Amino acid sequence: MATTQKSSGKTNRRIQTVAIANRGEVAVRVIHACRELGIRTVLLHSEADIGTRAYRMADTRVCIGPAPTAESYLHIERNIKGALAAGADAIHPGFGFLSENADFAKAVIDAGMIFVGPKPESILAVGDKIAAKKTVSAARAPSVPGYMGEDQRIETLVEEAARIGFPVIVKAAAGGGGRGMKVIRSRSEAPELIASAQREGLAAFGSAVVFLEKYLDRAKHIEFQIFGDSFGEVSYLFERECSVQRRHQKIIEEALSPSLTPELRRAMGETAVRLAQSANYEGAGTVEFLLQDGEFYFLEMNTRLQVEHPVTEMVLGVDLVKAQILNAAREFQVWPQESLKAHGHSIECRVYAENPYAGGIPSTGKLLGMEWPEGPGRRFETGFEAGDEITPFYDPMIAKVIVWDETRLRAIKKMKQTLRDSLVLGVHTNIPFVISMLSHPEFVDGSMTTQFVGRHYTQENGIGLEARERTDLELAFEKAAGKVSLTGGVAAAGSTLGSAHTTPLQIVNSPWLGERWRNV
Ligand code: ADP
C-alpha cells in the first residue's frame, strides 16, 4: 500500500475509534481492517443483531434501535448519537443502508467526526442516478439514451418511452439493489409498469421520481473500481464483471472480465477516472457500465465500497478497506496507475439463505451449523456463525465465497469444489443453484450477459436443478450428528433429509464437532 510522502496541504487526522453503521459480513470486514490498523471498533447495531458475529467481535456495541431499518440502520440521528456516545472519531458506513446518503455524510462531519467515504458534495454529484447522468455528459462518458425530465406525469412518461423505443426500463431515481425497476416491452403495458415503479420507489426509497432508459437486452455488466486520494489523484483498479444476476441483483462476480480487450479496458477505466475527478472524488468508488456490441454505456456510480470488492483485492493484492480508512485519516496516497497489474483470476459467489428449489424464496431460521472449507486461494466473508439466527428483517446474504487461481478455468473449478465442500445447516441456501450456473457452458466460455439467469433458469422449471448425491462431508456430518436434518446448500430437491429449518435438530454425542456447537 502506498504511504503518504507528498503533502496535500491538509493535516493528517488521527483515527482511534471507528464506529460501524452497518451489520453482517461488511461489519466483520471493517472490524478486521480496523484491528490490523490498531483502531478500536464500535458496532452500531439493531436489537435483531444482538448475538451476531460482528456483535461478538466489536470492541464496543451500541444498540441504536429495533429491527426495522427505518428505526435503526437508516436512522441518521441514532447512528450519530450512538457513535458519539461511544467516543468514535470516524464512521464507516459499509455498503447499503446510509452508505450513499449525502445527508448522513454531512451529519457525521457536522458532529465533528470523519466520514469514511467521499465528501457529501461528491456523493450528490455522482451518487444520485439522475445528477450523475449530467456529470457524466460533462466527463464525456457515453450513457444509455433515456428520459430524466421533471415532468413525471404518466402520459408524458409513456410518450417518452415510445420515443426512446421499446424495450425500455423504468427506474426509481432513488432506487438501488435492483429494486424499483421494470422492463417495459410495449406501449400497452407502459402505464401500469410506470405507475408501479413510482409506487415501489415511494414505498422503498421515499421518492416516486422515476426515469427511463433504453433497455439493452444483450448487455454485460462491467464495473470499474476507482480510488481517489486526498491529493486529488485517482486511479482505476480495473474491472469486475457481474453479468450473472437474478432480478437485477448480482450473484456471481469476477475480476477481471473475460470480455474486455486491453484497449477497451483502458478506455473504460479512463472514463471512470474522468468521472470521479469531475466530482473531486475521494475514497473507494465504482463506476458501473453496460457493454453491448463493443460499446459501453454509463449506468451508475456507487459512492462506497462494493459487495464484490474482494475479487479486485485478490487479483491486485490490495486491501480496499484499509485504504479507505487510511485515506480518511489522510495517510494514504493512491497506487499509481502504472504500478497496478492484475494477476490471475478471482470469482465471488454470494450465498443467500433461500430455497433454490422454490423459486428462491427466502429461508429464515437458526443456523445450526456452517463449515467453510479453507484451502489455498479460498476466502470466506460471513457475518454469521453456527447458532446465529437468519432473520427476515435484512438482506438474506449469509456469506460470500471468494476464490483465486492462476486462470479463469481453474478459478471456476476451485469455486465449484469449494462450494461442494461448504456446509450450511438449518436454512436453505442457493449453493446448488450457484454450482449449476458455474457449470453452464455460457458461463464457462465467458459469453454470458445479464439475461443469463432469466434465460436458462426459469422459476417454472424449479430453476432447472436436479437432485444430486450427497458428498462425503455431508454424509460424515449426518453420521456424526445422529439424526441431523440437512437443509440448504446440501439438500437435494425432494430430499428425504428434511424440508426446512423448522425441523427441530438434535445433535447428540458428536465429540468431533466440539465446543463450536454449544449454541445448537
Ligand atoms: P441498482 O442501483 O438497483 O443496482 P442499476 O442501475 O445499477 O440498479 O442496474 C442494475 C442492473 O439492472 C444492471 O446490472 C442491469 O442488469 C440491469 N439494467 C439496468 N439498466 C439497464 C438498461 N438500461 N438496460 C439493460 N439492463 C439494465
Coordinates of C-alpha atoms and ligand atoms in Angstrom, one line a residue:
M1 CA 0.0 0.0 0.0
A2 CA 1.4 3.4 -0.9
T3 CA 2.4 5.5 2.0
T4 CA 2.0 9.3 2.2
Q5 CA 5.1 11.1 1.0
K6 CA 3.8 14.3 -0.5
S7 CA 1.8 16.9 1.2
S8 CA -1.8 17.6 0.3
G9 CA -1.7 20.8 2.4
K10 CA -4.2 19.0 4.7
T11 CA -3.1 17.7 8.0
N12 CA -3.4 14.1 8.9
R13 CA -6.4 13.2 11.1
R14 CA -5.8 10.6 13.7
I15 CA -8.4 7.9 13.8
Q16 CA -8.5 5.9 17.0
T17 CA -12.1 4.6 17.1
V18 CA -14.2 3.7 14.1
A19 CA -18.0 3.3 14.5
I20 CA -19.5 0.9 12.0
A21 CA -23.0 1.9 10.8
N22 CA -23.8 -1.5 9.4
R23 CA -24.2 -5.2 10.1
G24 CA -23.4 -8.6 8.8
E25 CA -20.3 -9.5 6.8
V26 CA -19.3 -6.0 5.9
A27 CA -19.2 -5.0 9.6
V28 CA -16.9 -8.0 10.2
R29 CA -14.8 -6.9 7.2
V30 CA -14.4 -3.4 8.6
I31 CA -13.6 -4.8 12.1
H32 CA -10.8 -7.0 10.6
A33 CA -9.3 -3.9 8.8
C34 CA -9.5 -1.8 12.0
R35 CA -7.9 -4.4 14.2
E36 CA -5.0 -4.7 11.8
L37 CA -4.6 -0.9 11.9
G38 CA -4.7 -0.9 15.7
I39 CA -8.1 1.0 15.7
R40 CA -10.9 0.4 18.2
T41 CA -14.3 -0.5 16.8
V42 CA -17.9 0.4 17.8
L43 CA -20.7 -1.6 16.3
L44 CA -23.9 0.4 15.9
H45 CA -26.5 -2.3 15.8
S46 CA -30.2 -3.1 15.9
E47 CA -31.9 -5.2 18.6
A48 CA -32.2 -8.0 16.0
D49 CA -28.4 -8.2 15.6
I50 CA -27.5 -8.8 19.2
G51 CA -25.5 -12.0 19.1
T52 CA -24.2 -11.9 15.6
R53 CA -20.6 -12.3 14.6
A54 CA -19.9 -8.6 14.3
Y55 CA -21.5 -8.1 17.7
R56 CA -19.2 -10.5 19.3
M57 CA -16.1 -9.1 17.5
A58 CA -16.5 -5.4 18.0
D59 CA -14.7 -3.7 21.0
T60 CA -17.9 -1.8 21.9
R61 CA -21.5 -2.1 20.9
V62 CA -24.3 0.4 20.9
C63 CA -27.8 -0.6 20.3
I64 CA -29.4 2.1 18.1
G65 CA -32.9 0.8 17.8
P66 CA -35.3 -2.0 16.9
A67 CA -35.1 -4.4 13.9
P68 CA -36.9 -2.3 11.3
T69 CA -34.2 -0.5 9.3
A70 CA -36.0 2.9 9.4
E71 CA -35.7 2.8 13.2
S72 CA -32.1 1.7 13.3
Y73 CA -29.7 1.3 10.4
L74 CA -31.4 4.0 8.3
H75 CA -31.9 6.4 11.2
I76 CA -29.2 9.1 10.8
E77 CA -29.6 10.7 14.2
R78 CA -29.5 7.5 16.1
N79 CA -26.3 6.4 14.4
I80 CA -24.7 9.7 15.1
K81 CA -25.7 9.7 18.7
G82 CA -24.5 6.1 19.2
A83 CA -21.1 6.9 17.6
L84 CA -20.6 10.0 19.7
A85 CA -21.7 8.2 22.9
A86 CA -19.0 5.6 22.3
G87 CA -16.3 8.1 21.6
A88 CA -15.9 7.3 17.9
D89 CA -13.9 9.8 15.8
A90 CA -14.9 8.2 12.5
I91 CA -17.9 6.3 11.0
H92 CA -17.6 3.6 8.3
P93 CA -20.9 3.2 6.6
G94 CA -20.2 -0.2 4.9
F95 CA -22.5 -0.7 1.9
G96 CA -26.3 -0.4 1.6
F97 CA -28.2 1.5 4.3
L98 CA -26.7 5.0 4.8
S99 CA -23.5 4.5 2.8
E100 CA -24.6 6.6 -0.1
N101 CA -26.6 9.2 1.8
A102 CA -25.1 12.6 1.5
D103 CA -27.1 13.9 4.4
F104 CA -25.6 11.2 6.6
A105 CA -22.1 12.0 5.4
K106 CA -22.8 15.7 6.2
A107 CA -24.3 14.9 9.6
V108 CA -21.2 12.8 10.5
I109 CA -18.9 15.7 9.6
D110 CA -21.1 18.3 11.4
A111 CA -20.9 16.2 14.5
G112 CA -17.1 16.5 14.4
M113 CA -16.4 13.0 13.1
I114 CA -14.8 11.7 9.9
F115 CA -16.9 10.0 7.3
V116 CA -15.1 7.1 5.8
G117 CA -16.2 7.8 2.2
P118 CA -16.4 10.7 -0.3
K119 CA -17.4 14.2 0.5
P120 CA -21.1 14.9 0.6
E121 CA -20.8 17.1 -2.5
S122 CA -19.2 14.2 -4.4
I123 CA -22.0 11.9 -3.3
L124 CA -24.6 14.3 -4.6
A125 CA -22.7 14.9 -7.9
V126 CA -22.3 11.3 -8.9
G127 CA -24.2 9.1 -6.5
D128 CA -27.7 10.3 -7.4
K129 CA -28.7 8.4 -10.5
I130 CA -30.1 11.5 -12.3
A131 CA -27.5 14.0 -11.2
A132 CA -24.8 11.5 -12.2
K133 CA -26.1 11.5 -15.8
K134 CA -25.4 15.2 -16.0
T135 CA -21.9 14.9 -14.5
V136 CA -21.3 12.0 -17.0
S137 CA -22.0 14.1 -20.1
A138 CA -19.6 16.7 -18.7
A139 CA -17.0 14.0 -18.3
R140 CA -17.5 12.8 -21.9
A141 CA -18.8 9.4 -20.8
P142 CA -21.5 7.7 -23.0
S143 CA -24.7 6.8 -21.3
V144 CA -27.8 4.9 -22.2
P145 CA -30.3 7.1 -24.1
G146 CA -33.3 7.9 -21.9
Y147 CA -35.6 10.4 -20.3
M148 CA -34.7 12.1 -17.0
G149 CA -37.2 15.0 -17.0
E150 CA -39.0 16.6 -14.2
D151 CA -42.4 16.1 -15.8
Q152 CA -43.4 12.9 -14.0
R153 CA -47.0 12.5 -15.4
I154 CA -47.7 9.0 -16.6
E155 CA -48.8 10.3 -20.1
T156 CA -45.5 12.1 -20.5
L157 CA -43.5 9.1 -19.4
V158 CA -45.4 6.8 -21.8
E159 CA -44.8 9.3 -24.7
E160 CA -41.1 9.4 -23.8
A161 CA -40.9 5.6 -23.6
A162 CA -42.4 5.4 -27.1
R163 CA -39.9 8.0 -28.4
I164 CA -36.9 6.0 -26.9
G165 CA -38.3 2.8 -28.4
F166 CA -39.3 -0.4 -26.6
P167 CA -38.0 -2.2 -24.7
V168 CA -37.5 0.5 -22.1
I169 CA -36.5 0.2 -18.5
V170 CA -38.2 2.4 -15.9
K171 CA -36.2 3.0 -12.7
A172 CA -36.8 4.7 -9.4
A173 CA -34.4 7.6 -9.2
A174 CA -33.6 6.9 -5.6
G175 CA -33.6 3.1 -6.1
G176 CA -30.9 0.5 -5.6
G177 CA -30.2 -3.1 -5.2
G178 CA -32.2 -3.9 -8.3
R179 CA -35.4 -2.7 -6.7
G180 CA -37.9 -0.2 -8.3
M181 CA -37.0 -1.3 -11.8
K182 CA -39.3 -2.6 -14.5
V183 CA -38.7 -3.6 -18.1
I184 CA -41.4 -2.3 -20.4
R185 CA -41.8 -4.2 -23.7
S186 CA -44.8 -2.5 -25.3
R187 CA -46.8 0.7 -25.1
S188 CA -49.9 -1.1 -23.8
E189 CA -48.1 -2.2 -20.6
A190 CA -46.3 1.1 -20.1
P191 CA -48.8 3.0 -17.9
E192 CA -49.2 0.2 -15.3
L193 CA -45.5 -0.6 -15.1
I194 CA -44.5 3.1 -14.7
A195 CA -47.1 3.6 -12.0
S196 CA -45.9 0.5 -10.2
A197 CA -42.2 1.7 -10.3
Q198 CA -43.4 5.0 -8.9
R199 CA -45.3 3.2 -6.1
E200 CA -42.3 1.0 -5.3
G201 CA -39.9 3.9 -5.3
L202 CA -42.1 5.8 -2.9
A203 CA -42.5 2.9 -0.5
A204 CA -39.0 1.6 -0.5
F205 CA -36.9 4.8 -1.1
G206 CA -39.2 7.7 -0.1
S207 CA -39.3 9.1 -3.7
A208 CA -41.7 8.5 -6.5
V209 CA -39.4 10.1 -9.1
V210 CA -38.6 7.7 -12.0
F211 CA -36.6 7.9 -15.2
L212 CA -36.5 5.9 -18.4
E213 CA -33.6 4.2 -20.2
K214 CA -33.4 2.2 -23.4
Y215 CA -33.3 -1.4 -22.3
L216 CA -30.2 -3.1 -23.6
D217 CA -31.2 -6.8 -24.0
R218 CA -27.8 -8.4 -24.6
A219 CA -25.5 -6.4 -22.4
K220 CA -22.8 -7.4 -20.0
H221 CA -22.5 -5.6 -16.6
I222 CA -18.9 -4.4 -16.3
E223 CA -17.9 -2.1 -13.4
F224 CA -14.6 -0.3 -12.7
Q225 CA -13.2 0.1 -9.2
I226 CA -11.7 3.5 -8.7
F227 CA -9.9 5.1 -5.8
G228 CA -9.2 8.8 -5.2
D229 CA -6.8 10.1 -2.5
S230 CA -6.7 13.4 -0.7
F231 CA -4.1 14.7 -3.1
G232 CA -6.5 14.7 -6.0
E233 CA -5.1 11.6 -7.6
V234 CA -7.5 9.0 -8.9
S235 CA -6.6 5.5 -10.3
Y236 CA -8.7 2.7 -11.6
L237 CA -8.2 -0.8 -10.2
F238 CA -9.5 -2.5 -13.3
E239 CA -12.9 -4.1 -13.6
R240 CA -15.3 -6.7 -12.3
E241 CA -17.8 -8.5 -14.5
C242 CA -21.1 -9.0 -12.7
S243 CA -23.4 -10.2 -15.5
V244 CA -24.8 -13.2 -13.6
Q245 CA -27.8 -11.5 -11.9
R246 CA -31.2 -12.5 -10.9
R247 CA -33.9 -9.8 -10.8
H248 CA -31.1 -7.3 -11.4
Q249 CA -29.2 -8.5 -8.4
K250 CA -25.7 -9.8 -8.7
I251 CA -24.9 -13.4 -7.8
I252 CA -21.5 -14.2 -9.3
E253 CA -18.8 -11.6 -9.8
E254 CA -15.3 -11.9 -11.2
A255 CA -12.1 -10.0 -11.9
L256 CA -11.0 -9.4 -14.5
S257 CA -13.8 -9.6 -17.1
P258 CA -13.3 -12.3 -19.7
S259 CA -14.8 -9.9 -22.2
L260 CA -12.5 -6.8 -22.5
T261 CA -9.6 -6.1 -24.8
P262 CA -6.8 -4.1 -23.3
E263 CA -7.9 -1.1 -25.4
L264 CA -11.5 -1.3 -24.2
R265 CA -10.3 -1.8 -20.6
R266 CA -8.2 1.4 -20.8
A267 CA -10.9 3.4 -22.5
M268 CA -13.5 2.4 -19.8
G269 CA -11.0 2.8 -16.9
E270 CA -10.0 6.3 -18.1
T271 CA -13.7 7.3 -18.5
A272 CA -14.3 6.1 -14.9
V273 CA -11.4 8.2 -13.6
R274 CA -12.6 11.3 -15.5
L275 CA -16.0 10.9 -14.0
A276 CA -14.5 10.6 -10.5
Q277 CA -12.2 13.5 -11.0
S278 CA -15.0 15.7 -12.2
A279 CA -16.6 15.2 -8.8
N280 CA -13.4 15.7 -6.8
Y281 CA -13.9 12.1 -5.7
E282 CA -12.1 10.7 -2.6
G283 CA -12.0 7.1 -1.4
A284 CA -13.3 3.9 -3.0
G285 CA -16.0 4.1 -5.6
T286 CA -17.3 2.0 -8.5
V287 CA -18.4 3.2 -11.9
E288 CA -20.9 0.7 -13.5
F289 CA -21.3 0.3 -17.2
L290 CA -23.3 -1.9 -19.6
L291 CA -21.3 -3.3 -22.5
Q292 CA -23.2 -4.3 -25.7
D293 CA -21.8 -4.9 -29.2
G294 CA -18.5 -3.5 -28.2
E295 CA -19.9 -0.1 -27.0
F296 CA -20.0 0.8 -23.3
Y297 CA -22.6 2.9 -21.6
F298 CA -22.5 4.5 -18.1
L299 CA -25.1 3.0 -15.8
E300 CA -24.4 4.5 -12.3
M301 CA -21.7 5.3 -9.8
N302 CA -21.7 3.7 -6.4
T303 CA -20.0 6.1 -4.0
R304 CA -19.0 3.4 -1.5
L305 CA -17.3 0.1 -1.0
Q306 CA -18.9 -2.6 -3.2
V307 CA -20.1 -6.0 -2.0
E308 CA -17.9 -7.6 -4.6
H309 CA -14.7 -5.7 -3.7
P310 CA -12.8 -8.9 -2.7
V311 CA -12.3 -10.1 -6.3
T312 CA -10.4 -6.8 -7.0
E313 CA -8.4 -7.2 -3.9
M314 CA -7.5 -10.8 -4.9
V315 CA -6.2 -10.0 -8.3
L316 CA -4.4 -6.8 -7.3
G317 CA -3.1 -7.7 -3.8
V318 CA -4.6 -4.6 -2.2
D319 CA -6.8 -4.0 0.9
L320 CA -9.5 -1.6 -0.1
V321 CA -11.0 -1.2 3.4
K322 CA -7.7 -0.4 5.0
A323 CA -7.1 2.0 2.1
Q324 CA -10.4 3.7 2.8
I325 CA -9.6 4.2 6.5
L326 CA -6.1 5.4 5.9
N327 CA -7.3 7.7 3.2
A328 CA -9.9 9.1 5.6
A329 CA -7.1 9.8 8.1
R330 CA -5.2 11.4 5.2
E331 CA -2.4 8.9 5.5
F332 CA -2.7 7.4 2.1
Q333 CA -1.5 8.0 -1.4
V334 CA -3.3 6.1 -4.1
W335 CA -1.5 3.3 -6.1
P336 CA 0.0 4.9 -9.2
Q337 CA -1.9 3.7 -12.3
E338 CA 1.2 2.2 -14.0
S339 CA 2.0 0.2 -10.8
L340 CA -1.3 -1.7 -10.9
K341 CA -1.1 -5.1 -12.6
A342 CA -3.7 -7.8 -12.2
H343 CA -2.6 -11.3 -11.5
G344 CA -4.6 -14.5 -12.0
H345 CA -8.4 -14.6 -11.8
S346 CA -10.8 -14.3 -8.9
I347 CA -14.5 -15.2 -8.6
E348 CA -17.0 -14.4 -5.8
C349 CA -20.3 -16.1 -5.3
R350 CA -23.0 -14.7 -3.0
V351 CA -24.5 -17.3 -0.8
Y352 CA -28.1 -16.4 0.0
A353 CA -30.4 -18.0 2.6
E354 CA -33.1 -19.0 0.1
N355 CA -34.7 -22.1 -1.3
P356 CA -33.4 -22.7 -4.9
Y357 CA -36.0 -25.4 -5.5
A358 CA -38.9 -23.0 -4.7
G359 CA -38.0 -20.1 -6.9
G360 CA -35.5 -18.6 -4.4
I361 CA -38.0 -17.8 -1.6
P362 CA -36.1 -16.6 1.5
S363 CA -35.3 -19.2 4.1
T364 CA -35.0 -17.9 7.7
G365 CA -34.2 -19.6 10.9
K366 CA -31.3 -20.6 13.2
L367 CA -28.0 -21.5 11.5
L368 CA -27.4 -24.9 13.1
G369 CA -24.0 -25.3 11.6
M370 CA -21.6 -23.9 9.0
E371 CA -18.4 -25.2 7.5
W372 CA -16.4 -23.2 5.0
P373 CA -13.6 -25.4 3.7
E374 CA -10.3 -23.4 4.0
G375 CA -7.7 -24.0 1.3
P376 CA -5.2 -22.2 -0.9
G377 CA -6.8 -19.3 -2.7
R378 CA -10.1 -19.5 -0.8
R379 CA -11.6 -16.7 1.2
F380 CA -14.9 -16.6 3.1
E381 CA -16.7 -13.5 4.3
T382 CA -19.6 -14.0 6.6
G383 CA -21.4 -12.2 9.3
F384 CA -22.7 -15.4 10.9
E385 CA -21.6 -18.4 13.0
A386 CA -23.4 -21.5 14.0
G387 CA -26.2 -20.7 16.4
D388 CA -26.9 -17.3 14.8
E389 CA -30.3 -16.5 13.5
I390 CA -31.2 -15.6 9.9
T391 CA -34.0 -13.1 10.5
P392 CA -36.5 -11.8 7.9
F393 CA -35.5 -8.2 8.5
Y394 CA -32.4 -7.9 6.4
D395 CA -30.7 -9.0 3.2
P396 CA -30.7 -12.8 3.0
M397 CA -27.0 -13.0 2.1
I398 CA -25.2 -15.2 4.6
A399 CA -21.7 -15.4 3.1
K400 CA -19.5 -14.5 0.2
V401 CA -17.3 -17.3 -1.1
I402 CA -14.2 -15.9 -3.0
V403 CA -11.5 -17.9 -4.8
W404 CA -8.4 -17.0 -6.6
D405 CA -6.4 -19.1 -9.1
E406 CA -4.0 -18.6 -11.9
T407 CA -6.5 -18.9 -14.7
R408 CA -10.3 -18.3 -15.1
L409 CA -11.0 -22.0 -15.7
R410 CA -9.0 -23.1 -12.7
A411 CA -10.8 -20.5 -10.6
I412 CA -14.2 -21.9 -11.8
K413 CA -13.1 -25.4 -10.9
K414 CA -11.9 -24.2 -7.5
M415 CA -15.1 -22.4 -6.8
K416 CA -17.2 -25.4 -7.6
Q417 CA -15.2 -27.7 -5.3
T418 CA -15.2 -25.1 -2.6
L419 CA -19.0 -24.8 -2.7
R420 CA -19.4 -28.5 -2.9
D421 CA -17.4 -28.8 0.3
S422 CA -19.2 -26.0 2.1
L423 CA -21.9 -26.9 4.5
V424 CA -24.8 -24.8 5.9
L425 CA -27.2 -26.4 8.2
G426 CA -30.6 -25.0 9.3
V427 CA -31.6 -22.9 6.4
H428 CA -31.7 -23.5 2.6
T429 CA -29.1 -21.8 0.5
N430 CA -28.7 -21.1 -3.2
I431 CA -25.4 -23.1 -3.3
P432 CA -26.9 -25.8 -5.7
F433 CA -28.1 -23.0 -8.0
V434 CA -24.7 -21.3 -8.0
I435 CA -22.9 -24.6 -8.7
S436 CA -25.2 -25.2 -11.6
M437 CA -24.5 -21.8 -13.1
L438 CA -20.8 -22.2 -12.7
S439 CA -21.0 -25.3 -14.9
H440 CA -23.1 -23.8 -17.6
P441 CA -21.3 -23.6 -21.0
E442 CA -22.2 -20.0 -21.4
F443 CA -20.7 -19.1 -18.1
V444 CA -17.6 -21.2 -18.7
D445 CA -16.9 -19.6 -22.1
G446 CA -17.5 -16.2 -20.6
S447 CA -20.1 -15.1 -23.1
M448 CA -22.9 -14.6 -20.5
T449 CA -25.0 -11.4 -20.5
T450 CA -27.3 -10.0 -17.9
Q451 CA -30.0 -12.2 -19.5
F452 CA -28.2 -15.4 -18.5
V453 CA -30.2 -16.4 -15.4
G454 CA -33.5 -15.3 -16.8
R455 CA -32.9 -17.3 -20.0
H456 CA -31.6 -20.5 -18.5
Y457 CA -33.1 -20.8 -15.1
T458 CA -36.8 -20.1 -15.0
Q459 CA -39.0 -20.3 -11.9
E460 CA -41.4 -22.6 -13.6
N461 CA -39.0 -25.4 -14.0
G462 CA -37.8 -25.0 -10.4
I463 CA -34.7 -23.3 -11.9
G464 CA -33.8 -26.5 -13.6
L465 CA -32.0 -28.1 -10.7
E466 CA -31.9 -31.7 -10.2
A467 CA -31.3 -33.8 -7.1
R468 CA -27.8 -34.9 -6.6
E469 CA -25.9 -37.3 -4.5
R470 CA -24.7 -36.1 -1.1
T471 CA -21.0 -35.5 -0.7
D472 CA -18.7 -37.4 1.7
L473 CA -18.6 -34.4 4.0
E474 CA -22.4 -34.2 4.2
L475 CA -22.6 -37.9 5.0
A476 CA -19.9 -37.5 7.7
F477 CA -21.9 -34.8 9.3
E478 CA -25.0 -36.8 9.3
K479 CA -23.3 -39.7 10.8
A480 CA -21.5 -37.7 13.4
A481 CA -24.6 -35.7 14.3
G482 CA -27.0 -38.6 14.6
K483 CA -30.4 -37.5 13.3
V484 CA -29.5 -34.3 11.5
S485 CA -31.8 -32.7 9.1
L486 CA -29.6 -31.4 6.4
T487 CA -31.1 -28.5 4.5
G488 CA -30.0 -25.6 2.4
G489 CA -26.9 -25.8 0.3
V490 CA -26.6 -29.5 0.8
A491 CA -30.2 -30.6 0.4
A492 CA -31.4 -32.1 -2.8
A493 CA -34.8 -31.5 -4.4
G494 CA -37.4 -33.7 -2.8
S495 CA -34.7 -34.9 -0.4
T496 CA -35.5 -37.1 2.5
L497 CA -33.2 -35.0 4.6
G498 CA -36.0 -32.8 5.9
S499 CA -37.6 -29.9 4.2
A500 CA -36.6 -27.0 6.3
H501 CA -35.1 -25.3 9.3
T502 CA -38.4 -25.8 11.0
T503 CA -37.4 -29.4 11.7
P504 CA -36.0 -29.4 15.2
L505 CA -32.4 -30.6 15.2
Q506 CA -30.7 -32.7 17.8
I507 CA -27.0 -33.1 17.7
V508 CA -26.1 -35.9 20.0
N509 CA -22.8 -37.4 21.1
S510 CA -20.7 -35.9 18.5
P511 CA -17.3 -35.4 20.1
W512 CA -15.6 -34.2 16.9
L513 CA -18.0 -31.4 16.5
G514 CA -16.6 -29.8 19.7
E515 CA -17.3 -26.6 21.5
R516 CA -18.3 -24.6 18.5
W517 CA -21.6 -26.4 18.5
R518 CA -22.6 -25.4 22.0
N519 CA -25.2 -23.0 20.8
V520 CA -27.0 -25.5 18.7
Ligands
ADP1 P1 -29.3 -0.8 -8.9 O1 -28.8 0.6 -8.4 O2 -30.6 -1.1 -8.4 O3 -28.2 -1.8 -8.8 P2 -28.5 -0.4 -11.7 O4 -28.9 0.8 -12.5 O5 -27.1 -0.5 -11.3 O6 -29.5 -0.5 -10.5 O7 -28.8 -1.7 -12.6 C1 -28.8 -3.0 -12.1 C2 -28.9 -4.0 -13.2 O8 -30.1 -3.8 -13.9 C3 -27.8 -3.9 -14.3 O9 -26.6 -4.5 -13.9 C4 -28.5 -4.5 -15.5 O10 -28.5 -5.9 -15.4 C5 -30.0 -4.0 -15.3 N1 -30.1 -2.8 -16.1 C6 -30.2 -1.5 -15.6 N2 -30.4 -0.6 -16.6 C7 -30.4 -1.3 -17.7 C8 -30.6 -0.9 -19.1 N3 -30.8 0.3 -19.5 N4 -30.6 -1.9 -20.0 C9 -30.5 -3.2 -19.6 N5 -30.3 -3.6 -18.4 C10 -30.3 -2.7 -17.4

